[in-house]
mmCIF file of N, CA and C in Angstrom:
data_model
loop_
_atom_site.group_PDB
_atom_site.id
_atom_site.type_symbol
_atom_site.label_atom_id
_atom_site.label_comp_id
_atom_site.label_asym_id
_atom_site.label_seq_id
_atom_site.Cartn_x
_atom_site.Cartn_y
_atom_site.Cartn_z
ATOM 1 N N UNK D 1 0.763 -3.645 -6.814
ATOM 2 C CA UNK D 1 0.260 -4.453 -5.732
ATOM 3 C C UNK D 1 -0.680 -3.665 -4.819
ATOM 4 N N UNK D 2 -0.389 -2.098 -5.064
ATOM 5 C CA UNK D 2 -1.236 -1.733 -3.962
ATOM 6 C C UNK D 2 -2.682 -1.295 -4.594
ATOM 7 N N UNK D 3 -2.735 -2.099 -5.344
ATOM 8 C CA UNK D 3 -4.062 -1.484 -5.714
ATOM 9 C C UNK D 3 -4.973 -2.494 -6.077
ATOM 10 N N UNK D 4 -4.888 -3.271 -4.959
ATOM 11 C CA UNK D 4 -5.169 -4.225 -4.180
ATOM 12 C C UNK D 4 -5.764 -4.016 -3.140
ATOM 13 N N UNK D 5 -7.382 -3.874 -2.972
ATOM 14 C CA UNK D 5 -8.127 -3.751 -1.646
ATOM 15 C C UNK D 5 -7.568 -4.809 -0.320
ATOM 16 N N UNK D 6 -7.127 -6.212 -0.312
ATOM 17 C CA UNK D 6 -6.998 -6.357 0.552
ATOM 18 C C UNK D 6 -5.431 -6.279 0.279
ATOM 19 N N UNK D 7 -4.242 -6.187 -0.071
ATOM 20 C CA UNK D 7 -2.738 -5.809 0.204
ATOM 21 C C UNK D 7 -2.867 -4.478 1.072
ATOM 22 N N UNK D 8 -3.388 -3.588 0.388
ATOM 23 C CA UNK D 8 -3.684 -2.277 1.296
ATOM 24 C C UNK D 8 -4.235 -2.451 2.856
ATOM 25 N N UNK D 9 -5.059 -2.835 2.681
ATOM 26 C CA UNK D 9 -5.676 -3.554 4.072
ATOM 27 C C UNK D 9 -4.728 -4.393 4.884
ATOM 28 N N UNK D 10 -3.826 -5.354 4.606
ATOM 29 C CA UNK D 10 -2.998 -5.968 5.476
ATOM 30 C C UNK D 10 -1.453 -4.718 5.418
ATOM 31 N N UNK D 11 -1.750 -4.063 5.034
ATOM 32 C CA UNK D 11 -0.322 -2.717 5.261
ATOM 33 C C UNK D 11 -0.952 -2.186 6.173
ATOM 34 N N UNK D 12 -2.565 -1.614 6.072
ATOM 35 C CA UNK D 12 -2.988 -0.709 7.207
ATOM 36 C C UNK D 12 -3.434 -1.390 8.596
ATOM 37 N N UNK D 13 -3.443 -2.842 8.311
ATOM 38 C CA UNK D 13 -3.759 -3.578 10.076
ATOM 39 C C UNK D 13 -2.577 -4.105 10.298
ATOM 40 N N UNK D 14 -1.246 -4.191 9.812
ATOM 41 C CA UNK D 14 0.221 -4.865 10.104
ATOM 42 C C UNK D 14 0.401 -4.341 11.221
ATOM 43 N N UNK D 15 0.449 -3.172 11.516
ATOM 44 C CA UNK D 15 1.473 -2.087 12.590
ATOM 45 C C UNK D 15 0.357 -2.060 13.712
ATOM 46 N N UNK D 16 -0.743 -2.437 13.383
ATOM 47 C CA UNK D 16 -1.520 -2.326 14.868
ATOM 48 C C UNK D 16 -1.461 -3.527 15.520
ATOM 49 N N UNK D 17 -1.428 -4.651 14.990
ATOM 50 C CA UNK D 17 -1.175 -5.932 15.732
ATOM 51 C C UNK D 17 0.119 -6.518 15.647
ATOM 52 N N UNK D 18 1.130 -5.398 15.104
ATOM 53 C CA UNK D 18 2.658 -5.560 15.580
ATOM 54 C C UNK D 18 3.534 -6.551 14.616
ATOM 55 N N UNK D 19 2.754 -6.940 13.501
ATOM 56 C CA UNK D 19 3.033 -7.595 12.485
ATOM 57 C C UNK D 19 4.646 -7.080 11.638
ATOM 58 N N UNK D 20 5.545 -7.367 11.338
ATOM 59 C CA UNK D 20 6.708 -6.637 11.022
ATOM 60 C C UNK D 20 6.350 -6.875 9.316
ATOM 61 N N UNK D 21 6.442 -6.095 8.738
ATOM 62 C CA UNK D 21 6.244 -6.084 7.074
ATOM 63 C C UNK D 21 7.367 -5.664 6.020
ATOM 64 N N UNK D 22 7.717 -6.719 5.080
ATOM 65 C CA UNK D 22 8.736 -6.780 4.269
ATOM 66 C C UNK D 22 8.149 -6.679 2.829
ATOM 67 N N UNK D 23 8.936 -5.513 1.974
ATOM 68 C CA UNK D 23 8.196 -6.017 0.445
ATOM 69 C C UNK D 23 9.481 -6.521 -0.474
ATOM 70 N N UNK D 24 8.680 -7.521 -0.957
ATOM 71 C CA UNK D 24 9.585 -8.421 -1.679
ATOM 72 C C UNK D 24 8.793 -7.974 -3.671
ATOM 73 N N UNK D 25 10.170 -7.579 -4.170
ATOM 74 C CA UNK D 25 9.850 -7.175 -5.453
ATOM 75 C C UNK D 25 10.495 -7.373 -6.171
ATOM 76 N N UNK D 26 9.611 -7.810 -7.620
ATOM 77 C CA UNK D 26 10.783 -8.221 -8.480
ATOM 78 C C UNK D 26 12.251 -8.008 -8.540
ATOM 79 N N UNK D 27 12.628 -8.137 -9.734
ATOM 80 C CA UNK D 27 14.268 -7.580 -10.052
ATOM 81 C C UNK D 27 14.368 -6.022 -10.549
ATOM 82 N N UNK D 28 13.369 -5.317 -11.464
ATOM 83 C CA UNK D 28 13.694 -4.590 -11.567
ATOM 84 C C UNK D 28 12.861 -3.387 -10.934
ATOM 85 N N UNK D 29 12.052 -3.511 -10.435
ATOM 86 C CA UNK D 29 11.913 -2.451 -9.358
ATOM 87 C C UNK D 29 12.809 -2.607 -8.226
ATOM 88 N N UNK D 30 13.306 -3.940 -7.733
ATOM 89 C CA UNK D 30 14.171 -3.952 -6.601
ATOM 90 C C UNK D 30 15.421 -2.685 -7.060
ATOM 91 N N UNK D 31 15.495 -3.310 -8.303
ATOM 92 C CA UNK D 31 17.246 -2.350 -8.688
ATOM 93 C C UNK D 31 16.651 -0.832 -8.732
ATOM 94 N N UNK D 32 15.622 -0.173 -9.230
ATOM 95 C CA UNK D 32 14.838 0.757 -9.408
ATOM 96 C C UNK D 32 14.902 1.324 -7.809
ATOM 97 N N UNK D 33 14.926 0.656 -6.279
ATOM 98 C CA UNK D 33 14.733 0.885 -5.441
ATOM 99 C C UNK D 33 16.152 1.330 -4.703
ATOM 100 N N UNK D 34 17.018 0.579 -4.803
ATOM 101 C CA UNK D 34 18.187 0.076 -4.635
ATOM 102 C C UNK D 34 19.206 1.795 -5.587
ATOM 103 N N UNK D 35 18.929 2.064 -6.402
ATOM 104 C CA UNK D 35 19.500 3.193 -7.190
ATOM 105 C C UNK D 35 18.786 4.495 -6.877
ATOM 106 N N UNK D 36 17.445 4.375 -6.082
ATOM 107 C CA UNK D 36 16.671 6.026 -5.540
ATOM 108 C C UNK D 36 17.637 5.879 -3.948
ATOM 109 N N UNK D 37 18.030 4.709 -3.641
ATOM 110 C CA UNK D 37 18.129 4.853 -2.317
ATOM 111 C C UNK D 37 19.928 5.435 -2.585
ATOM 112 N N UNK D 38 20.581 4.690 -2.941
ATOM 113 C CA UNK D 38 21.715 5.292 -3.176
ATOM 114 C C UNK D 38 22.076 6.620 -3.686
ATOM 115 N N UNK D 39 20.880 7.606 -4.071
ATOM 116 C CA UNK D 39 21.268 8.846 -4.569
ATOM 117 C C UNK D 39 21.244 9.475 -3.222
ATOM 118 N N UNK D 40 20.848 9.084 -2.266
ATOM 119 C CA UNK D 40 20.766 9.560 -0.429
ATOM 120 C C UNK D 40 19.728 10.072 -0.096
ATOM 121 N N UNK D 41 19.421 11.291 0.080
ATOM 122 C CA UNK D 41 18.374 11.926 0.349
ATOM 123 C C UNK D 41 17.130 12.574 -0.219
ATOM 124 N N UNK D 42 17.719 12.696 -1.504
ATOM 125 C CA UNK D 42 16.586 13.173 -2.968
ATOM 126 C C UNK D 42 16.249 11.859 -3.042
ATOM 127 N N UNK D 43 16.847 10.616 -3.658
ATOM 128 C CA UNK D 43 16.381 9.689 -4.111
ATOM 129 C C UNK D 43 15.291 8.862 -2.893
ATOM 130 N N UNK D 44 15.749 8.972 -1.293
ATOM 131 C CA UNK D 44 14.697 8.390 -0.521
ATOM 132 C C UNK D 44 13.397 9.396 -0.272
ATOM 133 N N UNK D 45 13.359 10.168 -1.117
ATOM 134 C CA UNK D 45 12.590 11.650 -0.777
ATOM 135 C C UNK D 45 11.014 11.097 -2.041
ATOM 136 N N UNK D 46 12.065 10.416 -3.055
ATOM 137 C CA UNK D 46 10.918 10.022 -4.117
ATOM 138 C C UNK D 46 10.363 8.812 -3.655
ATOM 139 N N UNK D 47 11.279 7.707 -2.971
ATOM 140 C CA UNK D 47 10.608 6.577 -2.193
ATOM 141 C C UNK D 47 9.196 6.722 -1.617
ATOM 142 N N UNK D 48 9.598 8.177 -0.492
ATOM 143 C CA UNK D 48 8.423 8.523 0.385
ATOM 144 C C UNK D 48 7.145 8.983 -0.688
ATOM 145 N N UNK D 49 7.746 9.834 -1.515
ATOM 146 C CA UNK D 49 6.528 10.333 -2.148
ATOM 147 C C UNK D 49 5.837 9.548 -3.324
ATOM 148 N N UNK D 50 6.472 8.321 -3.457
ATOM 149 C CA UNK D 50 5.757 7.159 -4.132
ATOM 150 C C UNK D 50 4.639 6.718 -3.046
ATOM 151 N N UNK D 51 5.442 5.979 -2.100
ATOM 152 C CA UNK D 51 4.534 5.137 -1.249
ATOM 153 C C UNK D 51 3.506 5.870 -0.824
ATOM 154 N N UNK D 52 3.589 7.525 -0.441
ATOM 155 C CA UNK D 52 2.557 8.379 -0.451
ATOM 156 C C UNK D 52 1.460 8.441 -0.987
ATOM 157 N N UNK D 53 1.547 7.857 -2.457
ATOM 158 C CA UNK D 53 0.589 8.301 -3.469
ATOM 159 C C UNK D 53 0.130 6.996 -3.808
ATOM 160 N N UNK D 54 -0.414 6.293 -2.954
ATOM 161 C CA UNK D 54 -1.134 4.982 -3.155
ATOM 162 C C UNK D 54 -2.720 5.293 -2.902
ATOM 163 N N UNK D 55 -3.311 4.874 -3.804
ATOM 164 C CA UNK D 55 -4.558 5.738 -3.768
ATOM 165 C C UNK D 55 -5.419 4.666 -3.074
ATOM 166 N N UNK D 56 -6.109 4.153 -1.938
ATOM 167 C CA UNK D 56 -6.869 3.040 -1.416
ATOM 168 C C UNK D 56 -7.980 3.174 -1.701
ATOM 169 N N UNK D 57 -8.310 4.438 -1.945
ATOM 170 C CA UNK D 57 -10.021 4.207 -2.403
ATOM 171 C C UNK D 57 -10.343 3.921 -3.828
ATOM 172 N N UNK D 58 -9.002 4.241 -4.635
ATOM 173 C CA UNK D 58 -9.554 3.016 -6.008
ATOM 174 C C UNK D 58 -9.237 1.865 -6.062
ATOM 175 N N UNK D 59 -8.810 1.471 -4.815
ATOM 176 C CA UNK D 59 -7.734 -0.425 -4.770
ATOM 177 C C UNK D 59 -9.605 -1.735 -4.915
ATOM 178 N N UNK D 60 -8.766 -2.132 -5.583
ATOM 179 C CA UNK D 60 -10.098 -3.058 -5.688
ATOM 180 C C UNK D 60 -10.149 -4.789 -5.444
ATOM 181 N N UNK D 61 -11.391 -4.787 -4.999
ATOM 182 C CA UNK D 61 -11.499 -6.611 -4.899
ATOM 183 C C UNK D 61 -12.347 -7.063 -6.068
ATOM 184 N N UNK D 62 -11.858 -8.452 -6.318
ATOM 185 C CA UNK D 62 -12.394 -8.953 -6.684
ATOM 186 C C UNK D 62 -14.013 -9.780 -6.366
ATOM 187 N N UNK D 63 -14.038 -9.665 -5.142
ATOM 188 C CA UNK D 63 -15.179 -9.788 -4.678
ATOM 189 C C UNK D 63 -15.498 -8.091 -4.060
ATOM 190 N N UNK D 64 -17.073 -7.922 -4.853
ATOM 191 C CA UNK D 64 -17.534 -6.455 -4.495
ATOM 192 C C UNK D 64 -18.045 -6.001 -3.238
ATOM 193 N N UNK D 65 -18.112 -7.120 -2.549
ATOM 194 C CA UNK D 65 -18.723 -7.196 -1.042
ATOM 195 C C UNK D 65 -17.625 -7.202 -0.318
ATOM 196 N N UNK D 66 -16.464 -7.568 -0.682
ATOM 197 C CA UNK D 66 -14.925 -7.726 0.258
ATOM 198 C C UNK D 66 -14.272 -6.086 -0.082
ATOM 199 N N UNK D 67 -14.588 -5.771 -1.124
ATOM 200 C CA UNK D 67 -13.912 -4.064 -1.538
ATOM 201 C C UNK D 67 -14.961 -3.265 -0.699
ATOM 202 N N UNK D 68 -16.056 -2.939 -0.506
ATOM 203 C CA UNK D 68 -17.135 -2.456 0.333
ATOM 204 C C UNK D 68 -17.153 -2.903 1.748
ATOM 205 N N UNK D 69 -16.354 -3.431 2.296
ATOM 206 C CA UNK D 69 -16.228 -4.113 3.938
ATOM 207 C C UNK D 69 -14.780 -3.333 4.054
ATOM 208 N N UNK D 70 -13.622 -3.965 3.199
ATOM 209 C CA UNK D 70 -12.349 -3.433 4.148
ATOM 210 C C UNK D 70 -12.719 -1.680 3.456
ATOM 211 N N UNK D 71 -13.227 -1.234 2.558
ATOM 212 C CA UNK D 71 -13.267 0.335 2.333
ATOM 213 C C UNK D 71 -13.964 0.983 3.762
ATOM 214 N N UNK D 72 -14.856 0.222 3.967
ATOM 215 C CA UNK D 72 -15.822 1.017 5.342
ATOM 216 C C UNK D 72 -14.527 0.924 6.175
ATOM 217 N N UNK D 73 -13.642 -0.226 6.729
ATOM 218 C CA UNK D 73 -13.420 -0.504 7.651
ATOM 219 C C UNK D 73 -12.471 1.074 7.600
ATOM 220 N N UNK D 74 -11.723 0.836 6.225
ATOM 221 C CA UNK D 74 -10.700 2.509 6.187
ATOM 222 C C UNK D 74 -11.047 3.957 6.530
ATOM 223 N N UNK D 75 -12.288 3.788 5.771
ATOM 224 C CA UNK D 75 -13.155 5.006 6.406
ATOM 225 C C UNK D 75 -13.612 5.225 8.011
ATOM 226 N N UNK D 76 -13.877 4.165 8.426
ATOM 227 C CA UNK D 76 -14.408 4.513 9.899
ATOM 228 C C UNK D 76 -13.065 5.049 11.148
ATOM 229 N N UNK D 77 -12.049 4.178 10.334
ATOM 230 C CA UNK D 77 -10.940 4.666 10.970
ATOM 231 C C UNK D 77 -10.014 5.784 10.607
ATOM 232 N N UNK D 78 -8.916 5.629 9.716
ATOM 233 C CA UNK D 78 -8.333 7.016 9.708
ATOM 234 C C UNK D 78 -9.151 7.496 8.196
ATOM 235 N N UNK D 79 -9.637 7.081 7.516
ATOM 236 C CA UNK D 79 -10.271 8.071 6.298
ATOM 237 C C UNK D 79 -9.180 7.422 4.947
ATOM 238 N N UNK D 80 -9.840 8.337 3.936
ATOM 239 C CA UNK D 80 -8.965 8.171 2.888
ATOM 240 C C UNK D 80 -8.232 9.274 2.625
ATOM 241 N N UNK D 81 -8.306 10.416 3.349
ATOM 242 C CA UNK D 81 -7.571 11.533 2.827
ATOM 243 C C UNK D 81 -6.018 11.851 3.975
ATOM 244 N N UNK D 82 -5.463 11.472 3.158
ATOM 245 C CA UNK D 82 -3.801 11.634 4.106
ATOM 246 C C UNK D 82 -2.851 12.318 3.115
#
């Protein structure tokens, strides 16, 4: 999902206009999620370093003028390198 120009884009404008954000996922990544979290601290350690590694500057639109608008918008603000 995240590699998705605008999903990425409504994750990175949620928290500035106070938007509360839930991800709803299949069955078996849910259980996939549900079994890193229960190993405690290693397993929420790979959580972080998943969601980490979402790459936004290859997320793409389907319209090439909508992937080139929210990309500027990422760049002008915090960048792509985190």
């Amino acid at each position: 999902y995240l590699s998705r120009v605008w999903t990425v884009y409504e994750q990175f404008v949620a928290p500035t206009i106070d938007v509360q954000v839930q991800f709803v996922l299949p069955k078996a990544p849910t259980d996939q999620l549900q079994h890193q979290i229960a190993r405690g601290s290693a397993g929420i350690d790979e959580v972080i370093k998943s969601l980490c590694q979402v790459n936004s500057r290859e997320a793409k639109a389907w319209k090439m003028e909508d992937e080139i608008k929210v990309k500027s918008v990422i760049q002008d603000t915090v960048g792509f390198q985190h």
